mmCIF file of N, CA and C in Angstrom:
data_model
loop_
_atom_site.group_PDB
_atom_site.id
_atom_site.type_symbol
_atom_site.label_atom_id
_atom_site.label_comp_id
_atom_site.label_asym_id
_atom_site.label_seq_id
_atom_site.Cartn_x
_atom_site.Cartn_y
_atom_site.Cartn_z
ATOM 1 N N UNK A 15 58.716 -27.141 187.077
ATOM 2 C CA UNK A 15 59.398 -26.347 186.373
ATOM 3 C C UNK A 15 60.162 -25.514 185.995
ATOM 4 N N UNK A 16 61.060 -24.685 185.286
ATOM 5 C CA UNK A 16 61.678 -23.874 186.301
ATOM 6 C C UNK A 16 60.602 -22.731 184.531
ATOM 7 N N UNK A 17 60.571 -21.417 184.627
ATOM 8 C CA UNK A 17 60.652 -20.616 183.658
ATOM 9 C C UNK A 17 61.075 -19.801 182.883
ATOM 10 N N UNK A 18 60.672 -20.163 181.407
ATOM 11 C CA UNK A 18 61.846 -19.829 180.238
ATOM 12 C C UNK A 18 61.609 -18.122 180.212
ATOM 13 N N UNK A 19 62.908 -17.171 180.000
ATOM 14 C CA UNK A 19 62.740 -16.165 180.226
ATOM 15 C C UNK A 19 62.431 -15.501 178.933
ATOM 16 N N UNK A 20 61.426 -14.493 178.536
ATOM 17 C CA UNK A 20 61.261 -14.386 177.024
ATOM 18 C C UNK A 20 62.656 -13.809 176.639
ATOM 19 N N UNK A 21 62.822 -13.622 175.543
ATOM 20 C CA UNK A 21 64.258 -12.677 174.549
ATOM 21 C C UNK A 21 64.281 -11.957 174.656
ATOM 22 N N UNK A 22 62.686 -10.888 173.968
ATOM 23 C CA UNK A 22 62.880 -9.583 174.380
ATOM 24 C C UNK A 22 63.010 -8.496 176.049
ATOM 25 N N UNK A 23 62.504 -9.642 176.410
ATOM 26 C CA UNK A 23 62.752 -8.920 178.650
ATOM 27 C C UNK A 23 63.977 -8.906 179.178
ATOM 28 N N UNK A 24 64.785 -10.076 178.593
ATOM 29 C CA UNK A 24 66.366 -10.507 178.382
ATOM 30 C C UNK A 24 67.256 -9.118 178.091
ATOM 31 N N UNK A 25 66.531 -8.427 177.005
ATOM 32 C CA UNK A 25 66.945 -8.065 175.551
ATOM 33 C C UNK A 25 67.581 -6.426 175.911
ATOM 34 N N UNK A 26 65.415 -5.891 177.247
ATOM 35 C CA UNK A 26 65.434 -4.862 177.765
ATOM 36 C C UNK A 26 66.139 -5.332 179.343
ATOM 37 N N UNK A 27 65.827 -5.877 179.619
ATOM 38 C CA UNK A 27 66.367 -6.038 180.690
ATOM 39 C C UNK A 27 68.322 -5.312 180.422
ATOM 40 N N UNK A 28 68.937 -5.866 178.965
ATOM 41 C CA UNK A 28 70.348 -6.151 179.267
ATOM 42 C C UNK A 28 70.706 -3.967 178.721
ATOM 43 N N UNK A 29 69.588 -3.675 178.115
ATOM 44 C CA UNK A 29 69.212 -1.965 177.958
ATOM 45 C C UNK A 29 69.225 -1.458 179.099
ATOM 46 N N UNK A 30 68.969 -1.279 180.400
ATOM 47 C CA UNK A 30 67.850 -1.103 181.314
ATOM 48 C C UNK A 30 69.781 -1.131 181.910
ATOM 49 N N UNK A 31 70.359 -1.927 182.134
ATOM 50 C CA UNK A 31 71.573 -2.103 182.513
ATOM 51 C C UNK A 31 72.914 -1.807 182.144
ATOM 52 N N UNK A 32 72.659 -1.701 181.282
ATOM 53 C CA UNK A 32 73.673 -0.999 180.547
ATOM 54 C C UNK A 32 73.786 0.503 181.039
ATOM 55 N N UNK A 33 72.829 0.726 180.645
ATOM 56 C CA UNK A 33 71.890 2.791 180.386
ATOM 57 C C UNK A 33 72.049 3.136 181.779
ATOM 58 N N UNK A 34 71.690 2.071 183.209
ATOM 59 C CA UNK A 34 72.364 2.420 184.362
ATOM 60 C C UNK A 34 73.789 3.221 184.335
ATOM 61 N N UNK A 35 74.787 2.199 183.893
ATOM 62 C CA UNK A 35 76.497 1.842 183.917
ATOM 63 C C UNK A 35 76.374 2.975 183.158
ATOM 64 N N UNK A 36 75.979 3.311 182.290
ATOM 65 C CA UNK A 36 77.015 4.563 181.332
ATOM 66 C C UNK A 36 76.177 6.220 182.660
ATOM 67 N N UNK A 37 74.919 6.683 182.820
ATOM 68 C CA UNK A 37 74.424 6.311 183.263
ATOM 69 C C UNK A 37 75.785 7.401 184.751
ATOM 70 N N UNK A 38 75.824 5.968 185.592
ATOM 71 C CA UNK A 38 76.595 6.437 186.314
ATOM 72 C C UNK A 38 77.799 6.592 186.057
ATOM 73 N N UNK A 39 78.504 5.974 185.074
ATOM 74 C CA UNK A 39 79.958 6.583 184.903
ATOM 75 C C UNK A 39 80.396 8.194 183.996
ATOM 76 N N UNK A 40 78.545 8.637 182.947
ATOM 77 C CA UNK A 40 79.089 9.980 183.314
ATOM 78 C C UNK A 40 78.524 10.583 183.830
ATOM 79 N N UNK A 41 77.538 11.188 184.838
ATOM 80 C CA UNK A 41 78.012 11.101 186.531
ATOM 81 C C UNK A 41 78.874 11.822 187.746
ATOM 82 N N UNK A 42 79.747 9.920 187.142
ATOM 83 C CA UNK A 42 80.811 10.175 187.731
ATOM 84 C C UNK A 42 81.878 11.428 187.463
ATOM 85 N N UNK A 43 82.098 11.554 185.978
ATOM 86 C CA UNK A 43 82.914 12.324 185.282
ATOM 87 C C UNK A 43 82.122 13.569 184.512
ATOM 88 N N UNK A 44 81.373 14.072 185.571
ATOM 89 C CA UNK A 44 80.670 14.905 185.645
ATOM 90 C C UNK A 44 80.814 15.879 186.792
ATOM 91 N N UNK A 45 81.343 14.978 188.035
ATOM 92 C CA UNK A 45 81.431 15.964 188.696
ATOM 93 C C UNK A 45 83.187 16.116 189.396
ATOM 94 N N UNK A 46 83.995 15.629 188.516
ATOM 95 C CA UNK A 46 85.398 16.218 188.459
ATOM 96 C C UNK A 46 85.511 17.449 188.187
ATOM 97 N N UNK A 47 86.239 17.668 188.563
ATOM 98 C CA UNK A 47 86.962 19.217 188.735
ATOM 99 C C UNK A 47 87.871 19.964 187.803
ATOM 100 N N UNK A 48 88.216 20.101 186.864
ATOM 101 C CA UNK A 48 89.188 19.779 185.478
ATOM 102 C C UNK A 48 88.836 20.314 184.978
ATOM 103 N N UNK A 49 87.561 22.182 185.006
ATOM 104 C CA UNK A 49 87.452 23.241 184.283
ATOM 105 C C UNK A 49 87.836 24.511 184.878
ATOM 106 N N UNK A 50 88.027 25.496 184.233
ATOM 107 C CA UNK A 50 89.043 26.733 185.138
ATOM 108 C C UNK A 50 87.559 27.974 184.019
ATOM 109 N N UNK A 51 86.971 29.146 185.397
ATOM 110 C CA UNK A 51 86.111 29.785 185.329
ATOM 111 C C UNK A 51 86.497 31.487 185.536
ATOM 112 N N UNK A 52 85.697 31.751 185.036
ATOM 113 C CA UNK A 52 86.235 33.542 185.761
ATOM 114 C C UNK A 52 85.545 33.891 186.657
ATOM 115 N N UNK A 53 84.850 33.697 188.018
ATOM 116 C CA UNK A 53 84.350 34.275 188.997
ATOM 117 C C UNK A 53 85.009 34.668 189.820
ATOM 118 N N UNK A 54 84.044 36.126 189.884
ATOM 119 C CA UNK A 54 84.975 37.390 190.669
ATOM 120 C C UNK A 54 86.036 37.886 191.168
ATOM 121 N N UNK A 55 86.431 37.450 189.358
ATOM 122 C CA UNK A 55 87.600 38.289 189.158
ATOM 123 C C UNK A 55 88.730 37.559 189.350
ATOM 124 N N UNK A 56 88.730 36.227 189.513
ATOM 125 C CA UNK A 56 89.335 35.409 189.627
ATOM 126 C C UNK A 56 88.988 33.611 188.899
ATOM 127 N N UNK A 57 90.115 33.432 188.103
ATOM 128 C CA UNK A 57 90.281 31.278 187.881
ATOM 129 C C UNK A 57 89.843 31.086 188.859
ATOM 130 N N UNK A 58 88.511 30.288 188.797
ATOM 131 C CA UNK A 58 88.654 29.332 189.675
ATOM 132 C C UNK A 58 88.128 28.269 189.065
ATOM 133 N N UNK A 59 88.637 26.138 189.698
ATOM 134 C CA UNK A 59 88.259 25.390 189.145
ATOM 135 C C UNK A 59 86.711 25.251 188.802
ATOM 136 N N UNK A 60 86.212 24.843 188.525
ATOM 137 C CA UNK A 60 84.267 24.455 188.320
ATOM 138 C C UNK A 60 84.792 22.588 188.094
ATOM 139 N N UNK A 61 83.610 22.202 188.215
ATOM 140 C CA UNK A 61 83.341 20.535 187.399
ATOM 141 C C UNK A 61 82.670 20.486 186.381
ATOM 142 N N UNK A 62 82.709 19.612 185.480
ATOM 143 C CA UNK A 62 82.570 19.383 184.243
ATOM 144 C C UNK A 62 80.927 19.496 183.606
ATOM 145 N N UNK A 63 80.633 19.575 184.904
ATOM 146 C CA UNK A 63 78.892 19.587 184.755
ATOM 147 C C UNK A 63 78.745 21.368 184.699
ATOM 148 N N UNK A 64 79.638 21.925 185.925
ATOM 149 C CA UNK A 64 79.260 23.361 185.733
ATOM 150 C C UNK A 64 79.190 24.255 185.502
ATOM 151 N N UNK A 65 80.681 23.914 184.261
ATOM 152 C CA UNK A 65 81.214 24.582 182.890
ATOM 153 C C UNK A 65 79.553 24.446 181.829
ATOM 154 N N UNK A 66 79.315 22.846 182.085
ATOM 155 C CA UNK A 66 78.349 22.469 180.646
ATOM 156 C C UNK A 66 77.094 23.416 180.962
ATOM 157 N N UNK A 67 76.564 23.789 182.712
ATOM 158 C CA UNK A 67 75.785 24.398 182.712
ATOM 159 C C UNK A 67 76.376 25.743 181.600
ATOM 160 N N UNK A 68 76.734 26.108 182.361
ATOM 161 C CA UNK A 68 77.776 27.736 182.215
ATOM 162 C C UNK A 68 77.799 27.651 180.665
ATOM 163 N N UNK A 69 77.524 27.092 179.352
ATOM 164 C CA UNK A 69 77.792 26.596 178.624
ATOM 165 C C UNK A 69 76.469 26.684 177.897
ATOM 166 N N UNK A 70 75.640 26.208 177.973
ATOM 167 C CA UNK A 70 73.926 26.236 178.535
ATOM 168 C C UNK A 70 73.634 27.639 178.691
ATOM 169 N N UNK A 71 73.563 27.757 179.571
ATOM 170 C CA UNK A 71 73.263 29.540 179.756
ATOM 171 C C UNK A 71 74.326 30.756 178.403
ATOM 172 N N UNK A 72 75.108 30.369 178.500
ATOM 173 C CA UNK A 72 75.771 30.989 177.332
ATOM 174 C C UNK A 72 74.833 31.452 176.141
ATOM 175 N N UNK A 73 74.645 29.996 175.530
ATOM 176 C CA UNK A 73 74.272 30.020 173.857
ATOM 177 C C UNK A 73 72.510 29.904 174.410
ATOM 178 N N UNK A 74 72.088 30.338 175.287
ATOM 179 C CA UNK A 74 70.971 30.879 175.795
ATOM 180 C C UNK A 74 70.704 32.171 175.638
ATOM 181 N N UNK A 75 71.265 32.770 176.230
ATOM 182 C CA UNK A 75 71.705 34.378 175.726
ATOM 183 C C UNK A 75 72.566 34.701 174.597
ATOM 184 N N UNK A 76 72.538 33.701 173.949
ATOM 185 C CA UNK A 76 73.400 34.155 172.786
ATOM 186 C C UNK A 76 75.008 35.477 173.097
ATOM 187 N N UNK A 77 75.890 34.681 171.767
ATOM 188 C CA UNK A 77 76.612 35.117 172.202
ATOM 189 C C UNK A 77 77.459 35.550 170.548
ATOM 190 N N UNK A 78 78.876 36.801 170.600
ATOM 191 C CA UNK A 78 79.724 37.400 170.066
ATOM 192 C C UNK A 78 80.999 36.863 170.754
ATOM 193 N N UNK A 79 81.919 35.780 168.763
ATOM 194 C CA UNK A 79 82.962 35.483 169.319
ATOM 195 C C UNK A 79 83.418 36.454 168.265
ATOM 196 N N UNK A 80 85.130 37.192 168.655
ATOM 197 C CA UNK A 80 86.390 38.021 168.012
ATOM 198 C C UNK A 80 87.261 36.984 167.323
ATOM 199 N N UNK A 81 87.494 37.409 166.200
ATOM 200 C CA UNK A 81 88.922 36.611 165.949
ATOM 201 C C UNK A 81 89.244 37.563 165.090
ATOM 202 N N UNK A 82 90.472 37.329 165.335
ATOM 203 C CA UNK A 82 91.939 38.360 164.507
ATOM 204 C C UNK A 82 92.898 37.244 164.032
ATOM 205 N N UNK A 83 92.670 37.580 162.814
ATOM 206 C CA UNK A 83 93.314 37.590 161.728
ATOM 207 C C UNK A 83 94.106 37.959 160.625
ATOM 208 N N UNK A 84 95.576 37.800 161.192
ATOM 209 C CA UNK A 84 96.052 38.798 161.196
ATOM 210 C C UNK A 84 96.288 40.450 161.489
ATOM 211 N N UNK A 85 95.443 41.559 160.422
ATOM 212 C CA UNK A 85 95.413 42.360 161.280
ATOM 213 C C UNK A 85 93.870 43.274 161.307
ATOM 214 N N UNK A 86 93.014 41.710 160.494
ATOM 215 C CA UNK A 86 91.468 42.591 160.722
ATOM 216 C C UNK A 86 91.060 41.450 161.911
ATOM 217 N N UNK A 87 89.693 42.180 162.429
ATOM 218 C CA UNK A 87 89.606 41.960 162.912
ATOM 219 C C UNK A 87 88.165 41.422 163.057
ATOM 220 N N UNK A 88 87.483 39.721 163.266
ATOM 221 C CA UNK A 88 86.253 39.149 162.452
ATOM 222 C C UNK A 88 85.306 38.878 164.420
ATOM 223 N N UNK A 89 83.523 39.775 164.055
ATOM 224 C CA UNK A 89 82.642 39.315 164.524
ATOM 225 C C UNK A 89 81.564 37.989 164.689
ATOM 226 N N UNK A 90 81.582 37.286 164.899
ATOM 227 C CA UNK A 90 80.966 35.747 164.888
ATOM 228 C C UNK A 90 79.913 36.045 166.277
ATOM 229 N N UNK A 91 78.270 35.970 165.136
ATOM 230 C CA UNK A 91 77.466 36.295 165.608
ATOM 231 C C UNK A 91 76.250 34.973 165.875
ATOM 232 N N UNK A 92 76.627 34.465 167.634
ATOM 233 C CA UNK A 92 75.305 33.554 167.489
ATOM 234 C C UNK A 92 74.119 33.978 168.111
ATOM 235 N N UNK A 93 73.434 33.846 167.690
ATOM 236 C CA UNK A 93 72.574 34.173 168.355
ATOM 237 C C UNK A 93 71.378 33.447 169.572
ATOM 238 N N UNK A 94 70.747 33.628 170.396
ATOM 239 C CA UNK A 94 70.001 33.095 171.100
ATOM 240 C C UNK A 94 69.144 31.876 171.069
ATOM 241 N N UNK A 95 69.658 30.613 171.400
ATOM 242 C CA UNK A 95 68.933 29.012 171.000
ATOM 243 C C UNK A 95 68.088 29.499 172.219
ATOM 244 N N UNK A 96 66.531 28.867 171.129
ATOM 245 C CA UNK A 96 65.658 28.723 171.814
ATOM 246 C C UNK A 96 66.002 27.112 172.428
ATOM 247 N N UNK A 97 65.938 26.110 171.740
ATOM 248 C CA UNK A 97 65.768 25.051 172.439
ATOM 249 C C UNK A 97 67.323 25.124 174.388
ATOM 250 N N UNK A 98 68.142 25.447 173.569
ATOM 251 C CA UNK A 98 68.392 26.078 175.219
ATOM 252 C C UNK A 98 67.583 26.833 176.516
ATOM 253 N N UNK A 99 66.942 28.132 175.725
ATOM 254 C CA UNK A 99 66.475 28.693 176.871
ATOM 255 C C UNK A 99 65.246 28.115 177.118
ATOM 256 N N UNK A 100 64.546 26.798 176.684
ATOM 257 C CA UNK A 100 62.858 25.899 177.111
ATOM 258 C C UNK A 100 64.344 25.117 177.556
ATOM 259 N N UNK A 101 65.179 24.484 178.147
ATOM 260 C CA UNK A 101 66.430 24.188 178.688
ATOM 261 C C UNK A 101 66.049 24.255 180.200
ATOM 262 N N UNK A 102 66.765 25.844 179.744
ATOM 263 C CA UNK A 102 66.992 25.821 180.811
ATOM 264 C C UNK A 102 65.839 27.103 182.234
ATOM 265 N N UNK A 103 64.115 27.215 181.475
ATOM 266 C CA UNK A 103 63.193 27.070 181.779
ATOM 267 C C UNK A 103 62.122 26.168 182.559
ATOM 268 N N UNK A 104 62.515 24.547 181.383
ATOM 269 C CA UNK A 104 62.023 23.724 182.218
ATOM 270 C C UNK A 104 63.020 23.120 184.157
ATOM 271 N N UNK A 105 63.969 23.227 183.996
ATOM 272 C CA UNK A 105 64.922 22.921 184.625
ATOM 273 C C UNK A 105 64.814 23.992 186.077
ATOM 274 N N UNK A 106 64.869 25.435 185.920
ATOM 275 C CA UNK A 106 64.193 25.845 186.781
ATOM 276 C C UNK A 106 62.761 25.247 188.082
ATOM 277 N N UNK A 107 62.036 25.585 186.474
ATOM 278 C CA UNK A 107 60.951 24.804 186.823
ATOM 279 C C UNK A 107 60.350 23.530 187.550
ATOM 280 N N UNK A 108 61.955 23.010 187.595
ATOM 281 C CA UNK A 108 62.022 21.634 188.024
ATOM 282 C C UNK A 108 60.963 20.600 187.658
ATOM 283 N N UNK A 109 61.074 20.781 185.900
ATOM 284 C CA UNK A 109 60.524 19.647 185.361
ATOM 285 C C UNK A 109 61.528 18.461 185.041
ATOM 286 N N UNK A 110 61.738 17.880 184.502
ATOM 287 C CA UNK A 110 62.515 16.862 183.927
ATOM 288 C C UNK A 110 62.383 16.606 182.711
ATOM 289 N N UNK A 111 63.395 16.293 182.100
ATOM 290 C CA UNK A 111 63.271 16.411 180.802
ATOM 291 C C UNK A 111 62.746 15.420 180.636
ATOM 292 N N UNK A 112 62.137 15.253 178.924
ATOM 293 C CA UNK A 112 61.526 14.413 178.659
ATOM 294 C C UNK A 112 61.707 13.850 178.010
ATOM 295 N N UNK A 113 62.175 12.801 177.239
ATOM 296 C CA UNK A 113 63.213 11.245 176.826
ATOM 297 C C UNK A 113 61.890 11.290 175.193
ATOM 298 N N UNK A 114 63.458 11.243 174.110
ATOM 299 C CA UNK A 114 62.422 10.950 172.878
ATOM 300 C C UNK A 114 61.866 10.307 172.233
ATOM 301 N N UNK A 115 60.774 10.295 172.186
ATOM 302 C CA UNK A 115 60.536 8.974 171.485
ATOM 303 C C UNK A 115 61.177 8.421 170.435
ATOM 304 N N UNK A 116 61.350 7.020 170.707
ATOM 305 C CA UNK A 116 61.907 6.247 169.265
ATOM 306 C C UNK A 116 61.422 6.322 167.836
ATOM 307 N N UNK A 117 62.079 6.700 167.185
ATOM 308 C CA UNK A 117 62.309 6.597 166.089
ATOM 309 C C UNK A 117 61.732 4.887 165.077
ATOM 310 N N UNK A 118 60.716 5.209 164.823
ATOM 311 C CA UNK A 118 60.324 3.693 164.756
ATOM 312 C C UNK A 118 60.540 3.582 162.406
ATOM 313 N N UNK A 119 60.197 4.840 162.103
ATOM 314 C CA UNK A 119 59.930 4.779 160.554
ATOM 315 C C UNK A 119 59.992 5.822 160.152
ATOM 316 N N UNK A 120 61.081 5.992 159.620
ATOM 317 C CA UNK A 120 61.448 7.699 158.758
ATOM 318 C C UNK A 120 60.323 8.043 157.464
ATOM 319 N N UNK A 121 59.763 8.875 157.720
ATOM 320 C CA UNK A 121 58.633 9.480 158.085
ATOM 321 C C UNK A 121 58.353 9.581 155.663
ATOM 322 N N UNK A 122 59.488 9.756 155.434
ATOM 323 C CA UNK A 122 59.841 9.476 153.453
ATOM 324 C C UNK A 122 59.692 8.420 153.114
ATOM 325 N N UNK A 123 60.211 6.854 154.015
ATOM 326 C CA UNK A 123 60.223 5.709 153.804
ATOM 327 C C UNK A 123 58.616 5.260 153.450
ATOM 328 N N UNK A 124 58.240 5.583 154.338
ATOM 329 C CA UNK A 124 56.801 5.159 154.396
ATOM 330 C C UNK A 124 55.880 6.684 153.140
ATOM 331 N N UNK A 125 55.826 7.041 152.742
ATOM 332 C CA UNK A 125 55.511 8.218 151.764
ATOM 333 C C UNK A 125 55.948 6.907 150.302
ATOM 334 N N UNK A 126 57.242 6.755 150.471
ATOM 335 C CA UNK A 126 58.091 6.286 148.832
ATOM 336 C C UNK A 126 56.752 4.812 148.677
ATOM 337 N N UNK A 127 56.783 4.030 150.197
ATOM 338 C CA UNK A 127 55.705 2.783 150.178
ATOM 339 C C UNK A 127 54.596 3.152 149.541
ATOM 340 N N UNK A 128 54.307 4.426 149.861
ATOM 341 C CA UNK A 128 52.435 4.307 150.462
ATOM 342 C C UNK A 128 52.405 4.593 148.634
ATOM 343 N N UNK A 129 53.439 5.926 148.311
ATOM 344 C CA UNK A 129 52.982 6.155 146.677
ATOM 345 C C UNK A 129 53.559 5.344 145.634
ATOM 346 N N UNK A 130 54.096 4.160 145.806
ATOM 347 C CA UNK A 130 54.881 2.891 144.792
ATOM 348 C C UNK A 130 53.217 2.122 144.798
ATOM 349 N N UNK A 131 52.491 1.601 146.355
ATOM 350 C CA UNK A 131 51.345 0.571 146.615
ATOM 351 C C UNK A 131 50.590 0.758 145.757
ATOM 352 N N UNK A 132 50.495 2.325 145.494
ATOM 353 C CA UNK A 132 49.065 3.298 145.097
ATOM 354 C C UNK A 132 48.694 3.023 143.362
ATOM 355 N N UNK A 133 50.878 3.220 143.362
ATOM 356 C CA UNK A 133 50.491 3.052 142.031
ATOM 357 C C UNK A 133 50.051 1.905 141.533
ATOM 358 N N UNK A 134 51.219 1.044 142.057
ATOM 359 C CA UNK A 134 50.616 -0.809 141.737
ATOM 360 C C UNK A 134 48.683 -1.013 141.716
ATOM 361 N N UNK A 135 48.611 -0.395 142.517
ATOM 362 C CA UNK A 135 47.113 -0.599 142.307
ATOM 363 C C UNK A 135 46.144 0.028 140.805
ATOM 364 N N UNK A 136 46.704 1.388 140.899
ATOM 365 C CA UNK A 136 46.058 1.909 139.737
ATOM 366 C C UNK A 136 46.507 1.440 138.623
ATOM 367 N N UNK A 137 47.641 0.639 138.371
ATOM 368 C CA UNK A 137 47.948 -0.634 137.437
ATOM 369 C C UNK A 137 47.385 -1.511 137.380
ATOM 370 N N UNK A 138 46.707 -2.239 138.250
ATOM 371 C CA UNK A 138 45.748 -3.116 138.944
ATOM 372 C C UNK A 138 44.629 -2.854 138.718
ATOM 373 N N UNK A 139 44.304 -2.443 138.588
ATOM 374 C CA UNK A 139 43.019 -1.427 138.050
ATOM 375 C C UNK A 139 43.065 -1.458 136.104
ATOM 376 N N UNK A 140 44.008 -0.622 136.035
ATOM 377 C CA UNK A 140 43.750 -0.511 134.633
ATOM 378 C C UNK A 140 44.370 -1.805 133.737
ATOM 379 N N UNK A 141 44.352 -2.818 134.167
ATOM 380 C CA UNK A 141 44.528 -3.675 133.461
ATOM 381 C C UNK A 141 43.441 -4.679 133.049
#
Protein backbone atom coordinates (compact mmCIF):
# COMPACT_ATOMS: atom_id res chain seq x y z
CA UNK A 1 0.00 0.00 0.00
CA UNK A 2 1.49 3.38 -0.95
CA UNK A 3 2.44 5.68 1.86
CA UNK A 4 0.35 8.85 2.20
CA UNK A 5 2.40 12.03 2.36
CA UNK A 6 1.56 14.57 4.95
CA UNK A 7 0.17 17.79 3.48
CA UNK A 8 2.37 19.95 5.70
CA UNK A 9 5.50 18.12 4.53
CA UNK A 10 4.44 18.70 0.90
CA UNK A 11 4.05 22.41 1.66
CA UNK A 12 7.43 22.51 3.40
CA UNK A 13 9.07 20.79 0.42
CA UNK A 14 7.43 23.26 -1.98
CA UNK A 15 8.70 26.20 0.09
CA UNK A 16 12.20 24.70 0.15
CA UNK A 17 12.20 24.24 -3.63
CA UNK A 18 10.85 27.76 -4.20
CA UNK A 19 13.49 29.18 -1.86
CA UNK A 20 16.25 27.35 -3.74
CA UNK A 21 14.99 28.60 -7.11
CA UNK A 22 14.86 32.16 -5.76
CA UNK A 23 18.36 31.88 -4.26
CA UNK A 24 19.74 30.56 -7.54
CA UNK A 25 18.15 33.45 -9.46
CA UNK A 26 19.47 36.04 -6.99
CA UNK A 27 22.98 34.56 -7.18
CA UNK A 28 22.87 34.59 -10.98
CA UNK A 29 21.78 38.25 -11.04
CA UNK A 30 24.43 39.16 -8.44
CA UNK A 31 27.15 38.02 -10.86
CA UNK A 32 26.00 40.37 -13.64
CA UNK A 33 28.48 43.17 -14.36
CA UNK A 34 26.12 46.09 -14.80
CA UNK A 35 27.32 48.63 -12.25
CA UNK A 36 30.22 51.08 -12.35
CA UNK A 37 32.61 52.25 -9.65
CA UNK A 38 35.70 54.42 -9.39
CA UNK A 39 38.73 52.19 -8.77
CA UNK A 40 42.21 53.70 -8.88
CA UNK A 41 40.86 56.87 -10.49
CA UNK A 42 39.01 55.23 -13.37
CA UNK A 43 35.50 53.94 -13.96
CA UNK A 44 35.29 50.15 -14.09
CA UNK A 45 32.42 47.69 -14.43
CA UNK A 46 31.62 45.73 -11.27
CA UNK A 47 29.09 43.04 -10.37
CA UNK A 48 25.86 43.79 -8.56
CA UNK A 49 27.21 41.84 -5.57
CA UNK A 50 30.32 44.05 -5.53
CA UNK A 51 28.13 47.19 -5.74
CA UNK A 52 25.96 45.95 -2.87
CA UNK A 53 29.04 45.28 -0.74
CA UNK A 54 30.23 48.83 -1.43
CA UNK A 55 26.83 50.22 -0.37
CA UNK A 56 26.95 48.24 2.88
CA UNK A 57 30.46 49.56 3.59
CA UNK A 58 29.37 53.11 2.81
CA UNK A 59 26.39 52.85 5.16
CA UNK A 60 28.48 51.21 7.90
CA UNK A 61 30.99 54.07 7.84
CA UNK A 62 28.46 56.88 7.44
CA UNK A 63 28.43 59.43 4.65
CA UNK A 64 27.30 62.92 3.68
CA UNK A 65 25.18 63.81 0.66
CA UNK A 66 25.35 67.34 -0.75
CA UNK A 67 22.34 68.54 -2.70
CA UNK A 68 22.24 71.78 -4.65
CA UNK A 69 18.92 73.60 -4.90
CA UNK A 70 19.26 76.74 -6.97
CA UNK A 71 22.17 78.69 -5.47
CA UNK A 72 21.98 77.08 -2.02
CA UNK A 73 23.60 73.77 -1.18
CA UNK A 74 22.42 71.48 1.57
CA UNK A 75 24.36 68.70 3.28
CA UNK A 76 22.56 65.66 4.65
CA UNK A 77 24.55 63.59 7.14
CA UNK A 78 23.85 59.86 7.25
CA UNK A 79 25.35 58.51 10.49
CA UNK A 80 27.11 55.13 10.60
CA UNK A 81 24.72 52.17 10.63
CA UNK A 82 25.36 49.78 13.51
CA UNK A 83 23.38 47.04 11.77
CA UNK A 84 25.62 47.26 8.68
CA UNK A 85 28.73 47.37 10.87
CA UNK A 86 27.56 44.15 12.55
CA UNK A 87 26.92 42.50 9.16
CA UNK A 88 30.43 43.39 7.98
CA UNK A 89 32.13 42.25 11.19
CA UNK A 90 30.25 38.95 11.12
CA UNK A 91 31.20 38.30 7.48
CA UNK A 92 34.86 39.20 8.07
CA UNK A 93 34.91 36.68 10.94
CA UNK A 94 33.31 34.06 8.69
CA UNK A 95 30.00 33.93 10.55
CA UNK A 96 26.87 32.91 8.66
CA UNK A 97 23.86 35.23 8.68
CA UNK A 98 21.35 34.30 11.36
CA UNK A 99 17.92 33.44 10.05
CA UNK A 100 15.17 35.61 11.45
CA UNK A 101 12.66 33.57 13.44
CA UNK A 102 9.17 33.45 12.01
CA UNK A 103 6.83 35.87 13.71
CA UNK A 104 4.10 33.70 15.16
CA UNK A 105 1.96 36.25 16.93
CA UNK A 106 2.01 39.98 17.38
CA UNK A 107 2.81 40.85 21.00
CA UNK A 108 0.25 43.64 21.09
CA UNK A 109 -2.47 41.24 19.94
CA UNK A 110 -1.50 38.81 22.69
CA UNK A 111 -1.52 41.60 25.29
CA UNK A 112 -4.97 42.72 24.14
CA UNK A 113 -6.32 39.18 24.35
CA UNK A 114 -4.87 38.68 27.84
CA UNK A 115 -6.30 42.02 28.94
CA UNK A 116 -9.76 41.05 27.65
CA UNK A 117 -9.52 37.64 29.32
CA UNK A 118 -8.56 39.25 32.64
CA UNK A 119 -11.48 41.68 32.36
CA UNK A 120 -13.88 38.81 31.64
CA UNK A 121 -12.64 36.86 34.68
CA UNK A 122 -12.96 39.88 36.98
CA UNK A 123 -16.48 40.51 35.69
CA UNK A 124 -17.45 36.85 36.23
CA UNK A 125 -16.23 37.04 39.86
CA UNK A 126 -18.38 40.12 40.49
CA UNK A 127 -21.54 38.40 39.21
